[in-house]
Coordinates of C-alpha atoms and ligand atoms in Angstrom, one line a residue:
X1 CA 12.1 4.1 30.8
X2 CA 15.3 3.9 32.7
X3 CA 15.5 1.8 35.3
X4 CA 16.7 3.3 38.7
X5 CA 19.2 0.6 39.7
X6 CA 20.9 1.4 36.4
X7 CA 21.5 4.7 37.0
X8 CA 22.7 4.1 41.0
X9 CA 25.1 1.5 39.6
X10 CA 27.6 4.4 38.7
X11 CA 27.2 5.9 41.9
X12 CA 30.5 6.3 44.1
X13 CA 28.1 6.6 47.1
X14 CA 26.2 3.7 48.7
X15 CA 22.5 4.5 48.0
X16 CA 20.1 1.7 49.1
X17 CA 16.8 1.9 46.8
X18 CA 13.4 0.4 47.9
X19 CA 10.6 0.6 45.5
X20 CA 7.8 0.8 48.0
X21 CA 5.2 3.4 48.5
X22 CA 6.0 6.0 51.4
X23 CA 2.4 5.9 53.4
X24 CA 3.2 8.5 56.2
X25 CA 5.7 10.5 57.0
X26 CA 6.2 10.7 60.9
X27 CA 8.2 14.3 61.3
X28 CA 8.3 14.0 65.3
X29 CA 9.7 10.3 65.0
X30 CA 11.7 11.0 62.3
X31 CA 10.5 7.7 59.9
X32 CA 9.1 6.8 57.2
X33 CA 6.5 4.5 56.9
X34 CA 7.0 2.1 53.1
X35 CA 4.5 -0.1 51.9
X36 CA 5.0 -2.7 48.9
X37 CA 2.7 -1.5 46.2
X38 CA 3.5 -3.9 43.8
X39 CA 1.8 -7.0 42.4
X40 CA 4.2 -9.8 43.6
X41 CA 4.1 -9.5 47.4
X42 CA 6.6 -11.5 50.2
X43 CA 6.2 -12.0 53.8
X44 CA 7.5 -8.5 54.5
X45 CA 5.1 -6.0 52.8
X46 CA 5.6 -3.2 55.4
X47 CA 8.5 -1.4 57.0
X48 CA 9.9 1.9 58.5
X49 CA 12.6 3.6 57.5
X50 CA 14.4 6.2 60.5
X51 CA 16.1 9.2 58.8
X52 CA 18.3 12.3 60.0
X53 CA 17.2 14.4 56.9
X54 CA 14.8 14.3 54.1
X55 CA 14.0 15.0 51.0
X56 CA 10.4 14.7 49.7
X57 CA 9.9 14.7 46.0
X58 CA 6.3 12.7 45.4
X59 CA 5.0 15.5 43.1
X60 CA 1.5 15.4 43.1
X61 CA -2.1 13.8 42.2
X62 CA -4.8 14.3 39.1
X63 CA -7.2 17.5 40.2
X64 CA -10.6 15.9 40.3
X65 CA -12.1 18.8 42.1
X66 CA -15.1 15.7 43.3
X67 CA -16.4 15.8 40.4
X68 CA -19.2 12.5 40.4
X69 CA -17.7 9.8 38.3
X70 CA -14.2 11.1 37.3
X71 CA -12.4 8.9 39.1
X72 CA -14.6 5.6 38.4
X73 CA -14.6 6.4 34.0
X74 CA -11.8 8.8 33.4
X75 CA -8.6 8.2 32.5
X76 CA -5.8 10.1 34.1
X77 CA -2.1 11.2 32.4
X78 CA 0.3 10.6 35.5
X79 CA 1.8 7.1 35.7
X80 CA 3.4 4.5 33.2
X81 CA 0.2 2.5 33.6
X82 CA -2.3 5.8 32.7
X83 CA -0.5 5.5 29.2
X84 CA -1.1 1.7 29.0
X85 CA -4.5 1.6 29.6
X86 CA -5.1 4.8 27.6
X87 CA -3.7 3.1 24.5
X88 CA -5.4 0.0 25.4
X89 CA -8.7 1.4 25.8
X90 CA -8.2 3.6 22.7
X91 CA -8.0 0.1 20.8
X92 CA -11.1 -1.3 22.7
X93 CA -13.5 1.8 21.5
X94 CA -12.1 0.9 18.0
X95 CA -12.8 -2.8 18.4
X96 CA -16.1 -2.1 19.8
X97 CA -17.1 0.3 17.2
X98 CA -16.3 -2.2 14.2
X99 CA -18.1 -4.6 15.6
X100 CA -20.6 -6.4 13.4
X101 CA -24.2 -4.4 13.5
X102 CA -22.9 -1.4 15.8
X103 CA -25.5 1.4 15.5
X104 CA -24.3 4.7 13.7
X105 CA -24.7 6.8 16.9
X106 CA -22.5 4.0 18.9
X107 CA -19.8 4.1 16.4
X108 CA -19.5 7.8 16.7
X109 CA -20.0 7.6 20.6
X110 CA -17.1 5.0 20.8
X111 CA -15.1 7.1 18.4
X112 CA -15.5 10.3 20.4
X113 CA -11.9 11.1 22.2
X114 CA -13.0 13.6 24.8
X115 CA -9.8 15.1 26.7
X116 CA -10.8 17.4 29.5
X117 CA -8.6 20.7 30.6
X118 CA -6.7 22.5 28.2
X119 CA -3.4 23.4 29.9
X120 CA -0.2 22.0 28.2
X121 CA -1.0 18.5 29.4
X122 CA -4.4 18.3 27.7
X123 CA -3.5 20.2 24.5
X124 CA -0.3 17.9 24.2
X125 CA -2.3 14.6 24.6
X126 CA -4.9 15.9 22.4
X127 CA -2.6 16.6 19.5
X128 CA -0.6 13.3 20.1
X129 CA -4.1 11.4 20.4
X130 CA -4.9 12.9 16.6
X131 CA -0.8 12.3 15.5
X132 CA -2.2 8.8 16.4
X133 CA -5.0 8.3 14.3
X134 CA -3.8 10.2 11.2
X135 CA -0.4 8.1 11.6
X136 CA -1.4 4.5 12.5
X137 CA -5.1 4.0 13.2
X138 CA -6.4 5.2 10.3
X139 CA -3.7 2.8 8.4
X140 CA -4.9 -0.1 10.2
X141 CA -8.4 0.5 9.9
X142 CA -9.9 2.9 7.4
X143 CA -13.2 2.3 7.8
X144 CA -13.2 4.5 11.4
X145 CA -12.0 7.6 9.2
X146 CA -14.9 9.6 9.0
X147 CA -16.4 8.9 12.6
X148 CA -12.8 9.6 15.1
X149 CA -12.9 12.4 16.1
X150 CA -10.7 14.5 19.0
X151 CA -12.7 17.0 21.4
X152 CA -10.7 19.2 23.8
X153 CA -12.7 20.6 26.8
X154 CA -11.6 23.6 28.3
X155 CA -13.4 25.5 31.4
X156 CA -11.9 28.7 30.8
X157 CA -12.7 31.4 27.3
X158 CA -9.5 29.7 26.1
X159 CA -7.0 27.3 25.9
X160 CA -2.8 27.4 27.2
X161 CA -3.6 30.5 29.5
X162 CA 0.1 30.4 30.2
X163 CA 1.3 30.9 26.8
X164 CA 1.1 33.8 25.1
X165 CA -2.0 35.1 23.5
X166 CA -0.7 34.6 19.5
X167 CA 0.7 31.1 20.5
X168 CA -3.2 30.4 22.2
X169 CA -4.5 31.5 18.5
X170 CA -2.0 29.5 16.6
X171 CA -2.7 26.5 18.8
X172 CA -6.5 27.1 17.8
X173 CA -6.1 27.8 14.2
X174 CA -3.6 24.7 14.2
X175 CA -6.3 22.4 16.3
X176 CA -8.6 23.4 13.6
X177 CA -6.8 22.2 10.7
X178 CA -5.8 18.9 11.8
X179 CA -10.1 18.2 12.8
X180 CA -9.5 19.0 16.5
X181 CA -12.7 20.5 18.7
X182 CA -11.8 22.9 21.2
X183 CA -14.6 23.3 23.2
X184 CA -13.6 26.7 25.7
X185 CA -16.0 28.2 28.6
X186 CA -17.6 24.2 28.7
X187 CA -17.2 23.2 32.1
X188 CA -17.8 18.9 33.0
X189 CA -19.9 19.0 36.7
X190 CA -20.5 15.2 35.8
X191 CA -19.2 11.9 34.6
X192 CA -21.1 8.4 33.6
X193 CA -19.5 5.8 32.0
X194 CA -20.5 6.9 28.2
X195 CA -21.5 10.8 29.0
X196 CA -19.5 13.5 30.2
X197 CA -22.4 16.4 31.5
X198 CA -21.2 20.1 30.9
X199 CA -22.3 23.7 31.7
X200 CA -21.9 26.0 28.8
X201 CA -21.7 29.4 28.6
X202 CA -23.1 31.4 25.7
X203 CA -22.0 34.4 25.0
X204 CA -25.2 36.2 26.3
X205 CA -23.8 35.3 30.0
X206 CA -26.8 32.5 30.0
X207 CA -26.0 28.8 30.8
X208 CA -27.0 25.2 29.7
X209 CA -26.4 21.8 30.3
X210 CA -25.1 19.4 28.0
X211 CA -24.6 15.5 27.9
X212 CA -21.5 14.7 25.3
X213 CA -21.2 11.6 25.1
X214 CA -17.5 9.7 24.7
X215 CA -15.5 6.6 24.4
X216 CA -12.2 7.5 25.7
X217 CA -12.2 10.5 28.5
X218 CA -9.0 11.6 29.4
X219 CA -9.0 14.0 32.4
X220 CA -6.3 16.5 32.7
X221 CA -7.3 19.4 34.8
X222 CA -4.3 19.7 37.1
X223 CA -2.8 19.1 39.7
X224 CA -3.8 17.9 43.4
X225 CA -2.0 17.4 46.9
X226 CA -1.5 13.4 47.8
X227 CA -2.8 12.4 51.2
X228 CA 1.0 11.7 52.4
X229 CA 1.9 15.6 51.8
X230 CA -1.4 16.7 53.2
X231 CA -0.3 14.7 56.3
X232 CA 2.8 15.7 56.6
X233 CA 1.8 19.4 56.4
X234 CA -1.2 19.4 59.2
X235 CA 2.0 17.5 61.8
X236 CA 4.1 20.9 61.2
X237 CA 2.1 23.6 62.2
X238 CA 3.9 26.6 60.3
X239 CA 2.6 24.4 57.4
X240 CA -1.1 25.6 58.7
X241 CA -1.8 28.0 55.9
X242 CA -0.7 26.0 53.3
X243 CA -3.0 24.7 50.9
X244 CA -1.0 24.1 47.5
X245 CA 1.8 22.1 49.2
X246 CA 4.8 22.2 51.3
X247 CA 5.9 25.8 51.6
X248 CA 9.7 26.2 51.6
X249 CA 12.3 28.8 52.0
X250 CA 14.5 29.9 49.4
X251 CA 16.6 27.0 50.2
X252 CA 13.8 24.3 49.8
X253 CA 13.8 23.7 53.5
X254 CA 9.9 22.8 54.4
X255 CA 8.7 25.8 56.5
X256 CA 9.3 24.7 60.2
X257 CA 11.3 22.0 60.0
X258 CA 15.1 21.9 59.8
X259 CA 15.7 18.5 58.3
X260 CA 13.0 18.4 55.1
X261 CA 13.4 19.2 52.1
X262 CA 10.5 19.2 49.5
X263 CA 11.0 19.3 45.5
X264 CA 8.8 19.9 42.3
X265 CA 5.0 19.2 42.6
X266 CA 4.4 18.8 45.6
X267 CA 6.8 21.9 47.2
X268 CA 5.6 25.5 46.8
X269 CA 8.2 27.9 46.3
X270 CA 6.5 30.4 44.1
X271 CA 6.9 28.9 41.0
X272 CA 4.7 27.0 38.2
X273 CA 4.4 22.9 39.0
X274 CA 6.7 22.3 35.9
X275 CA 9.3 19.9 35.0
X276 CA 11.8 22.7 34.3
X277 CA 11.7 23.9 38.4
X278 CA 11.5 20.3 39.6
X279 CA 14.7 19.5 37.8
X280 CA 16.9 22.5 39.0
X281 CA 15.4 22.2 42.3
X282 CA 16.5 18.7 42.1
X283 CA 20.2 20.4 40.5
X284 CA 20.3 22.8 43.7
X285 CA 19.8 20.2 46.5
X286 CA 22.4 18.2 45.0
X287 CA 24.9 21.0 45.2
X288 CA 23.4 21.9 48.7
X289 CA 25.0 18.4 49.6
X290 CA 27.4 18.3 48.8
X291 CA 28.2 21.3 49.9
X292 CA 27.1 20.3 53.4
X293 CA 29.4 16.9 52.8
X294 CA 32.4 18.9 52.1
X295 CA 31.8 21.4 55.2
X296 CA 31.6 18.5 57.2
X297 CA 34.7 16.8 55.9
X298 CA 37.0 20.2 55.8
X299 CA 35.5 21.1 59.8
X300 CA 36.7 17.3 60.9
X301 CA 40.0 18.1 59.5
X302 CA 40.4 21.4 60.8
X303 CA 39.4 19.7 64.5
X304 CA 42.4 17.3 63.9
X305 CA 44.9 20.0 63.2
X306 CA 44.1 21.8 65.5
X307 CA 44.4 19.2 67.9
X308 CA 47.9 18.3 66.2
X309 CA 48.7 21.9 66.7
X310 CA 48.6 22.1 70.3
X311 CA 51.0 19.4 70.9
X312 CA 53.7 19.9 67.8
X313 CA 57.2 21.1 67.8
X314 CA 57.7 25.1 66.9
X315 CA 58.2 23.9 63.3
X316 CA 55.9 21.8 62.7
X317 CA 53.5 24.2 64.3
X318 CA 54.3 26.7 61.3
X319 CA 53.7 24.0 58.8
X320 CA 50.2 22.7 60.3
X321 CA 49.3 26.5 60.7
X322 CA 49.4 27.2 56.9
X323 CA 47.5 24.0 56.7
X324 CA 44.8 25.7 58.8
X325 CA 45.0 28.4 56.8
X326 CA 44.4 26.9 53.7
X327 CA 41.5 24.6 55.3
X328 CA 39.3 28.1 56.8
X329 CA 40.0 29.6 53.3
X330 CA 38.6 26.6 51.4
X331 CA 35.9 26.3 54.0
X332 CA 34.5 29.7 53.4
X333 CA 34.7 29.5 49.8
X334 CA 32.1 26.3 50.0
X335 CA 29.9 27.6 52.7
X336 CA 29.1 30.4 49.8
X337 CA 26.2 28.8 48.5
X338 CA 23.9 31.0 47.8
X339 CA 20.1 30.7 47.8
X340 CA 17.7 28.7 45.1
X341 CA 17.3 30.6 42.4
X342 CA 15.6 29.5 39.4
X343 CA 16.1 30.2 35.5
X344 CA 13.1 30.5 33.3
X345 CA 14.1 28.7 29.5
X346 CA 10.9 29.2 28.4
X347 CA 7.8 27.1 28.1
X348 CA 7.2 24.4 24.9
X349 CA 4.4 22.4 24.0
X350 CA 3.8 20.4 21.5
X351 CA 0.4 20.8 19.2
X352 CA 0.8 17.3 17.1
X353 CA 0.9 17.1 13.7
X354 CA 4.5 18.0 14.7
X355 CA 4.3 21.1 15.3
X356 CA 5.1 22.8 18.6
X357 CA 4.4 26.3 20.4
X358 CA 7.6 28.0 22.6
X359 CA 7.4 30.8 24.5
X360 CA 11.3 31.2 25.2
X361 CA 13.3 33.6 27.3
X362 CA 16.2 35.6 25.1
X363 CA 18.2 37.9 26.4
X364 CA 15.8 40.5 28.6
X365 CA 12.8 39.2 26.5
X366 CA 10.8 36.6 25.3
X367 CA 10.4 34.8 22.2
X368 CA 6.7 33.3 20.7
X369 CA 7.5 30.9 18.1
X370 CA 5.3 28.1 16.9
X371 CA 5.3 25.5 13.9
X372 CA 7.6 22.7 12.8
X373 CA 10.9 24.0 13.7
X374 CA 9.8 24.8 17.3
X375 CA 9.0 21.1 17.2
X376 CA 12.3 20.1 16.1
X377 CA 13.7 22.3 19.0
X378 CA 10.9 20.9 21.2
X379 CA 12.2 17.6 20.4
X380 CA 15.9 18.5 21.0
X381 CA 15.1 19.9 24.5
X382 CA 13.4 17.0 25.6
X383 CA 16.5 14.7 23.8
X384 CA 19.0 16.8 26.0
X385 CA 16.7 15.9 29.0
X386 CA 17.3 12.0 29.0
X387 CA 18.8 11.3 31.7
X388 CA 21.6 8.8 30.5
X389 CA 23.6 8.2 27.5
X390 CA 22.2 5.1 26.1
X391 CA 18.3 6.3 26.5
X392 CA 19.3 9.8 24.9
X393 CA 21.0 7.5 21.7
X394 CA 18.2 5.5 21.7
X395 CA 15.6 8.7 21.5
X396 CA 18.5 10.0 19.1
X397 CA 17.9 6.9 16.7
X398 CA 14.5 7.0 17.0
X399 CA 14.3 11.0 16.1
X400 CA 17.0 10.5 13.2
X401 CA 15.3 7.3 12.0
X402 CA 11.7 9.5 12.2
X403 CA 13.7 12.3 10.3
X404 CA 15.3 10.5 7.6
X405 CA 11.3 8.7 6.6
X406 CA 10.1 11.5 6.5
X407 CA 13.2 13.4 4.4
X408 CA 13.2 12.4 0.5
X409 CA 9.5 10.9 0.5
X410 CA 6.6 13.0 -1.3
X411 CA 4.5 15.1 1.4
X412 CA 1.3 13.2 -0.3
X413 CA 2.5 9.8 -0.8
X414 CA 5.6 7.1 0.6
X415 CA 7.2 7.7 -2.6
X416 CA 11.2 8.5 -2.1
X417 CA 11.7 11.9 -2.8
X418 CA 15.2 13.9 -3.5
X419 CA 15.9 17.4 -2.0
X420 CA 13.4 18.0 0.0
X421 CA 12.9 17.8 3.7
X422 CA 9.1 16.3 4.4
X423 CA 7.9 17.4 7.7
X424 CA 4.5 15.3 8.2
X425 CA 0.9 16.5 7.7
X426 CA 1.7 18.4 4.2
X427 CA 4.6 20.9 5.0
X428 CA 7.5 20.4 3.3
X429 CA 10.7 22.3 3.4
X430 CA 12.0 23.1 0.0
X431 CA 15.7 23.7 -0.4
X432 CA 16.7 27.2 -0.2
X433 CA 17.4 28.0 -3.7
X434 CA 14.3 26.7 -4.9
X435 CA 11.2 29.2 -5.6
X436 CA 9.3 28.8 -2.9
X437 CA 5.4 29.9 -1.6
X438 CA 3.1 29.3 -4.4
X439 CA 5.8 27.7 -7.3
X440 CA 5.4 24.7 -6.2
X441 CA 9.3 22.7 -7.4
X442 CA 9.7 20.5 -10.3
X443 CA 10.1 16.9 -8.5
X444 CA 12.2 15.4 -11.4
X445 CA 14.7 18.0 -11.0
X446 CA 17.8 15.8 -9.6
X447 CA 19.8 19.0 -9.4
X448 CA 17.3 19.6 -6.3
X449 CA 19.0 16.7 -4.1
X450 CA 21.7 19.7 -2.2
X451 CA 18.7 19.7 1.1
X452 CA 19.5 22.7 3.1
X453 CA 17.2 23.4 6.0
X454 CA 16.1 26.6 6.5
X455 CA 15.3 27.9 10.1
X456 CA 12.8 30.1 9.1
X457 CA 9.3 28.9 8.9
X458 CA 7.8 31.6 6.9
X459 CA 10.1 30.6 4.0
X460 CA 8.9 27.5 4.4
X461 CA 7.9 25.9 1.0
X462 CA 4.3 25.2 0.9
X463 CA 3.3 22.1 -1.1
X464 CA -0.4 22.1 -1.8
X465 CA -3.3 25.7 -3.2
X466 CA -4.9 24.5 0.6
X467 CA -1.9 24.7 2.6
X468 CA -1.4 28.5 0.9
X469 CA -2.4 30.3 3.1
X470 CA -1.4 28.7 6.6
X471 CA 1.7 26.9 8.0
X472 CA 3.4 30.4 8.4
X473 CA 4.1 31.9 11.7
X474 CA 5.7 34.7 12.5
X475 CA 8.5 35.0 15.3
X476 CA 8.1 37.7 17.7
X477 CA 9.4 39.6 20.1
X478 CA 7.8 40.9 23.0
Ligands
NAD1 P1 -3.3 23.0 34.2 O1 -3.7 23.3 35.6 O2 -2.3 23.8 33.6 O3 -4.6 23.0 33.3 C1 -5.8 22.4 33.7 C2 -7.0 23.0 32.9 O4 -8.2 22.3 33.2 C3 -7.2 24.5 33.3 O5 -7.1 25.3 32.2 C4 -8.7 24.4 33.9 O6 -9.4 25.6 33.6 C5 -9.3 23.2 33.2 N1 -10.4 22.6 34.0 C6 -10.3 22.4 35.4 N2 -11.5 21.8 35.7 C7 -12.3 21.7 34.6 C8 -13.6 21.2 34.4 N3 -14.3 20.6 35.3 N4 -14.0 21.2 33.1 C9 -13.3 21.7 32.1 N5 -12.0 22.2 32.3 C10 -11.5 22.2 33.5 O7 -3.0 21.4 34.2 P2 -1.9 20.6 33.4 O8 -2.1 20.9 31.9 O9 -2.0 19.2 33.8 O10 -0.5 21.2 33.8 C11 -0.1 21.0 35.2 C12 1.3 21.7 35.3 O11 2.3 21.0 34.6 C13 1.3 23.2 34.8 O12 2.0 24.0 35.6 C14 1.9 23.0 33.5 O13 2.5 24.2 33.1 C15 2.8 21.9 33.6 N6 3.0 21.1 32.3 C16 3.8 21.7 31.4 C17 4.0 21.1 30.2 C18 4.9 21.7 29.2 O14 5.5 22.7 29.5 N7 4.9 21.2 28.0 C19 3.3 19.9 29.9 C20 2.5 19.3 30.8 C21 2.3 20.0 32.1

């Protein structure tokens, strides 16, 4: 993570930073009311904060939809602290399950990951969840192999309704092979600390209830409105009909209010709650400014000349005219900006077992791609993403130092490997000359050590009779 104060040091501006929680919003008043949230507490723990104009970014809260129990035994995927106690408590259920005399039917309760909601957060967890066990757990303890188990539970017939429908297949087929459950049309009404209860619905339109009972819960079925955004819309009343968060006009202003600007999550401006808005919004507002800052600046100067103007010699007068000139032209040219308008690249999620699904926008259409090189692009987006140099080398390092264990080592063993370029759970990526589906290479070959990478998964080399007749996805165009 990278700290805040890092990145404000290389600010020309003065930017004051509190790390506080905002508690209320007070739009007639114009303050903020900040709270410290954090453990270590001094004598001032509360403050307000008087502003001219604002801009509310505080994205939004998990969906719970009052479901009994969710918020007393779930975990939730939002915060820095979600992750820590997931992992922790991952490592508790596998403490707890080794421990001496532990009944069969505890162990495979403990061992039961049950992740709830199968948009891109849930499937992305899920897959990292089995990454995770296949990759380190079952390394450190190999006695929990046969009873871990990953089960994703979807509401709705199936999962990623956003993506397209041969990227919702592949993501199945792919969830399949690596020993993940989807469990679709299973809907949770009810949470106790070691059952989940779910309605299910068979095909012949009946229903029935189900206890499934779990170790770990994650619960990631959306997205909510916090209680300092739903307070801020009922004190604006052209907010009144709002229900999925601050509506804004195509320049992010809040709907009736001049001086508040709301960003990502928690702003509605017709687009999905995604990262990919949030940060062009973010882009835009910036621009929007210092746009304003400019206008500001060139409309002072323009007051001054003119005031120069009215009191210079017939000379000067010509001189401080082109001046003005110059001024109204550059002035125009910045008031010019135009409204928010945002650029769909696509959408990518990652499946584990490092593979990724991308539905991206080319040209006047769209691309479906999904298996290991839509990871590696996965991962390149998301490197591009960091937001300073030093975290994007770091991630750089990290990916390169991944790459390079996994390059030159058998897909079936550690053992060092020449020529060919080992992409994790089996697949393997031959060089290009080499014969490839079905012949499997000769690994004493040394004349094999020229690794080309070929950016076509379906000439991917497959290693193994099993992995035959999978791993290859086809690219289309839609
Ligand atoms: P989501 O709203 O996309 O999906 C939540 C899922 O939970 C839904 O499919 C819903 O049917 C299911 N659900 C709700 N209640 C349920 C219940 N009681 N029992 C079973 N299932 C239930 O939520 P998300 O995945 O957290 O995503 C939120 C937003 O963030 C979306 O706009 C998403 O596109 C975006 N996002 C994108 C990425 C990415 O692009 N890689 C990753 C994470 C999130």
């Amino acid at each position: 993570m990278e700290p805040i104060r890092n990145i404000l040091r290389h600010k020309k501006a003065t930017v004051k930073f509190y790390e506080a929680a905002c508690t209320k919003i007070d739009y007639e008043k114009k303050i903020i009311y900040a709270q410290d949230d954090s453990d270590i507490k001094g004598d001032s723990m509360e403050t307000q904060i008087p502003f001219d104009m604002l801009v509310v970014g505080v994205g939004a809260e998990n969906a719970t939809f009052g479901i009994p129990g969710v918020r007393e035994h779930a975990c939730f995927l939002k915060e820095v602290g979600d992750a820590q106690r997931i992992r922790k408590q991952i490592m508790d259920c596998v403490e707890t399950a080794t421990f001496k005399d532990q009944s069969p039917e505890e162990i495979k309760r403990l061992l039961h990951m049950v992740v709830v909601g199968g948009g891109p957060t849930g499937v992305e967890f899920a897959g990292e969840l089995q990454d995770f066990f296949q990759e380190d757990l079952l390394k450190w303890v190999p006695q929990i192999k046969d009873d871990f188990h990953v089960t994703l539970v979807e509401a709705l017939p199936n999962v990623l309704p956003m993506f397209s429908k041969q990227l919702i297949e592949y993501t199945e087929s792919s969830f399949k092979e690596e020993h993940i459950e989807i469990r679709t049309k299973t809907m949770v009404k009810n949470v106790t600390d070691k059952y989940i209860e779910a309605e299910i619905n068979k095909p012949d339109g009946t229903k029935y209830l189900e206890k499934i009972p779990y170790g770990l819960l994650v619960w990631a079925t959306g997205n909510a409105l916090r209680p300092v955004v739903k307070d801020l819309m009922s004190q604006i009343p052209a907010q009144a009909k709002a229900r999925r968060g601050l509506e804004v006009n195509e320049y992010l202003v809040v709907n009736g209010t001049e001086n508040i600007w709301a960003v990502g999550d928690c702003a509605v401006a017709n687009y999905a709650p995604t990262a990919q808005v949030a940060a062009q919004e973010g882009a835009f507002l910036a621009r929007l400014f210092n746009t304003m800052a400019k206008t500001d600046a060139f409309e002072a100067e323009l007051k001054d000349l003119s005031a120069k103007q009215a009191t210079a010699n017939p000379d000067d007068r010509k001189v401080i005219l082109a001046e003005i000139t110059e001024r109204q032209k550059q002035l125009r040219r910045v008031k010019q900006i135009g409204p928010f308008q945002y650029s769909h690249q696509g959408s990518l999620a990652y499946i584990g077992a490092e593979k990724a699904v991308a539905d991206v926008s080319w040209f006047s259409g769209n691309i479906a791609s999904g298996g290991t090189m839509t990871y590696l692009f996965w991962k390149s987006a998301y490197l591009s993403m960091c937001f300073s140099s030093k975290l994007s080398s770091i991630s750089f390092k990290m990916n390169l130092q991944h790459l390079l264990t996994r390059t030159f080592s058998h897909p079936n063993s550690q053992e060092p490997r020449p020529g060919c370029l080992r992409l994790g759970q089996g697949q393997v990526l031959w060089p290009r000359r080499l014969p490839r589906v079905g012949s499997r290479p000769n690994p004493t070959d040394s004349s094999k050590s020229n690794t080309e990478m070929v950016h076509d998964e379906s000439r991917m080399g497959v290693v193994n009779e099993e992995e035959k007749s999978k791993k290859v996805y086809t690219v289309s165009v839609t």
